[in-house]
Amino acid sequence: MSNSIFDRDRLGEPVSSKDPDYREIEAVILEAQKIIAKMNASYLERDEIRALFSQLTGKEVPESIRIMPPFYTDFGRNITVGNNVFINHCCEFMDRGGITIEDDVFIGPKVNLITINHAINPYERHVTICKPIHICKRVWIGAGVNVMPGVTIGENSIVSAGAVVTKDVPPNTIVAGIPAKVIKEIPEESTKQ
């Protein structure tokens, strides 16, 4: 089993910026900044954006993905997307903990997916702890939503604009507020094709 700094980071172990291996993380961060600078610098065709996003994630992304720049990330390598995903403009994906987005997901503008947190102790703030975010099939995330570390959003659910999601969202529900709470269930007949 590998014990690389990347593995420790993805497993949620505390990682210090003072760790001698941290420069490996910094190298990926710097490469990501170069790629998103290209992505956000001028108008690009859909295939050009997809190619840069594939380079950013280190894996080929589906042709059906649609991303509206500008797009921001702190890492990029830990983003996985399914088919027919739409990401609107001005989204920030802090993905060191891993972000998985399944098929047919719509993400509104100015959405923040945050998988990283800092230690509570003020003298240890250089230490980060990551937890993954998982967005299941057919989720719609409204404008200006913040999704916090460790959250799973269940199939077919809707996260209302401006919500702050701190806990898992059950499938087939609509959540809203700060912190987000279930305000409505989506009728079963609405979830069938």
Coordinates of C-alpha atoms in Angstrom, one line a residue:
M1 CA 0.0 0.0 0.0
S2 CA 1.3 3.4 -1.0
N3 CA 1.9 6.0 1.7
S4 CA 2.4 8.9 -0.6
I5 CA 1.4 12.4 0.5
F6 CA -1.4 12.2 -2.2
D7 CA -2.8 9.0 -0.7
R8 CA -2.6 10.4 2.9
D9 CA -4.4 13.6 1.7
R10 CA -7.2 11.6 -0.1
L11 CA -7.6 9.3 2.9
G12 CA -8.3 12.3 5.2
E13 CA -5.1 12.2 7.2
P14 CA -3.8 15.5 8.4
V15 CA -1.3 16.9 5.9
S16 CA 1.1 19.8 6.9
S17 CA 2.4 22.3 4.4
K18 CA 5.7 21.8 6.4
D19 CA 5.8 18.1 5.4
P20 CA 8.9 17.6 3.2
D21 CA 6.7 15.9 0.6
Y22 CA 4.3 18.8 0.4
R23 CA 6.2 20.2 -2.5
E24 CA 4.7 17.3 -4.6
I25 CA 1.2 18.8 -3.8
E26 CA 2.5 22.3 -4.6
A27 CA 3.7 21.1 -8.0
V28 CA 0.2 19.8 -8.9
I29 CA -1.3 23.1 -7.7
L30 CA 1.0 25.2 -9.8
E31 CA 0.3 23.0 -12.9
A32 CA -3.4 23.4 -12.3
Q33 CA -3.1 27.2 -12.1
K34 CA -1.4 27.2 -15.5
I35 CA -4.1 25.1 -17.0
I36 CA -7.0 27.1 -15.6
A37 CA -5.3 30.3 -16.7
K38 CA -5.4 29.0 -20.3
M39 CA -9.0 27.9 -19.8
N40 CA -10.1 31.3 -18.5
A41 CA -7.9 33.7 -20.6
S42 CA -10.1 34.0 -23.7
Y43 CA -13.0 32.5 -25.6
L44 CA -12.5 28.8 -26.3
E45 CA -14.6 26.3 -28.2
R46 CA -16.3 23.5 -26.3
D47 CA -13.7 20.9 -27.5
E48 CA -10.8 23.1 -26.4
I49 CA -12.3 23.5 -22.9
R50 CA -12.9 19.8 -22.6
A51 CA -9.3 19.1 -23.7
L52 CA -8.0 21.5 -21.0
F53 CA -10.3 20.0 -18.4
S54 CA -9.0 16.5 -19.3
Q55 CA -5.5 17.8 -18.9
L56 CA -6.4 19.3 -15.6
T57 CA -7.9 16.1 -14.2
G58 CA -5.3 13.8 -15.7
K59 CA -8.0 11.7 -17.4
E60 CA -10.1 11.9 -20.5
V61 CA -13.5 13.4 -19.6
P62 CA -16.7 12.6 -21.6
E63 CA -17.4 14.5 -24.8
S64 CA -20.8 15.3 -23.3
I65 CA -19.4 17.5 -20.5
R66 CA -20.2 21.2 -20.8
I67 CA -18.2 23.8 -18.8
M68 CA -18.8 27.5 -18.9
P69 CA -15.6 29.4 -18.0
P70 CA -14.3 30.9 -15.9
F71 CA -13.7 27.8 -13.8
Y72 CA -11.4 27.5 -10.8
T73 CA -9.7 24.8 -8.9
D74 CA -6.9 24.4 -6.4
F75 CA -5.8 21.0 -7.6
G76 CA -7.7 19.4 -10.4
R77 CA -6.4 15.8 -10.3
N78 CA -9.0 14.6 -7.9
I79 CA -12.1 15.6 -10.0
T80 CA -14.1 12.8 -11.7
V81 CA -17.1 13.6 -13.9
G82 CA -19.7 11.4 -15.6
N83 CA -21.7 11.9 -18.8
N84 CA -23.9 14.9 -19.5
V85 CA -22.5 17.0 -16.7
F86 CA -23.0 20.8 -17.0
I87 CA -20.9 23.2 -14.9
N88 CA -21.9 26.8 -15.2
H89 CA -19.5 29.8 -14.9
C90 CA -17.5 30.9 -11.9
C91 CA -17.4 27.6 -10.0
E92 CA -14.6 26.7 -7.6
F93 CA -13.8 23.0 -7.0
M94 CA -11.3 22.5 -4.2
D95 CA -10.8 18.9 -4.9
R96 CA -7.8 17.6 -2.9
G97 CA -10.2 15.3 -1.0
G98 CA -11.8 14.1 -4.2
I99 CA -14.9 15.3 -6.1
T100 CA -17.0 12.7 -7.9
I101 CA -19.8 14.0 -10.1
E102 CA -22.0 11.3 -11.6
D103 CA -24.1 11.4 -14.8
D104 CA -26.6 14.1 -15.7
V105 CA -25.7 16.6 -13.0
F106 CA -26.3 20.3 -13.4
I107 CA -24.2 22.7 -11.4
G108 CA -25.3 26.4 -11.3
P109 CA -23.0 29.4 -11.4
K110 CA -20.8 30.4 -8.5
V111 CA -21.0 27.0 -6.8
N112 CA -18.2 26.0 -4.4
L113 CA -17.3 22.4 -3.8
I114 CA -14.9 22.4 -0.9
T115 CA -13.2 19.1 0.2
I116 CA -10.5 20.7 2.4
N117 CA -10.4 22.2 5.8
H118 CA -7.8 23.5 8.2
A119 CA -7.0 22.3 11.7
I120 CA -8.9 24.0 14.5
N121 CA -5.8 24.8 16.6
P122 CA -4.6 28.2 15.5
Y123 CA -0.9 27.1 15.8
E124 CA -1.7 24.1 13.4
R125 CA -3.6 26.0 10.7
H126 CA -0.9 24.9 8.2
V127 CA -2.4 21.4 8.6
T128 CA -5.2 20.5 6.2
I129 CA -7.7 17.6 6.4
C130 CA -9.6 16.5 3.3
K131 CA -12.9 14.7 2.9
P132 CA -14.5 13.7 -0.4
I133 CA -17.7 15.2 -2.0
H134 CA -19.9 12.8 -4.0
I135 CA -22.7 14.2 -6.2
C136 CA -25.0 11.4 -7.4
K137 CA -26.9 11.1 -10.7
R138 CA -29.3 13.8 -11.9
V139 CA -28.6 16.2 -9.1
W140 CA -29.2 19.9 -9.7
I141 CA -27.2 22.4 -7.6
G142 CA -28.5 25.9 -7.7
A143 CA -26.5 29.2 -8.0
G144 CA -24.2 30.2 -5.2
V145 CA -24.3 26.9 -3.3
N146 CA -21.5 25.9 -1.0
V147 CA -20.9 22.2 -0.5
M148 CA -18.6 21.4 2.5
P149 CA -16.1 18.5 3.0
G150 CA -17.5 14.9 3.3
V151 CA -20.9 15.5 1.8
T152 CA -22.8 13.2 -0.5
I153 CA -25.8 14.5 -2.4
G154 CA -28.3 11.7 -3.3
E155 CA -29.7 10.9 -6.7
N156 CA -32.3 13.3 -8.2
S157 CA -32.0 15.9 -5.4
I158 CA -32.0 19.6 -5.8
V159 CA -29.9 22.0 -3.7
S160 CA -31.6 25.4 -3.7
A161 CA -29.7 28.6 -4.6
G162 CA -27.5 30.0 -1.9
A163 CA -27.6 26.9 0.4
V164 CA -24.7 25.8 2.5
V165 CA -24.6 22.0 2.5
T166 CA -22.9 20.6 5.6
K167 CA -24.5 17.2 5.8
D168 CA -25.5 14.4 3.4
V169 CA -28.6 15.1 1.3
P170 CA -31.0 12.1 0.9
P171 CA -32.0 11.0 -2.6
N172 CA -35.1 12.6 -4.1
T173 CA -35.2 15.7 -1.8
I174 CA -35.0 19.4 -2.1
V175 CA -32.8 21.2 0.4
A176 CA -32.4 24.9 1.1
G177 CA -31.0 27.3 3.7
I178 CA -27.9 27.8 5.9
P179 CA -27.3 25.1 6.9
A180 CA -29.2 23.2 4.2
K181 CA -32.3 21.3 5.4
V182 CA -34.8 19.1 3.6
I183 CA -37.8 21.3 2.6
K184 CA -39.5 18.9 0.3
E185 CA -39.4 15.4 -1.1
I186 CA -39.5 14.9 -4.8
P187 CA -42.5 12.7 -5.7
E188 CA -41.6 9.2 -6.8
E189 CA -43.4 9.6 -10.1
S190 CA -41.2 12.6 -10.9
T191 CA -38.1 10.5 -10.7
K192 CA -39.1 7.9 -13.3
Q193 CA -38.4 8.4 -17.0

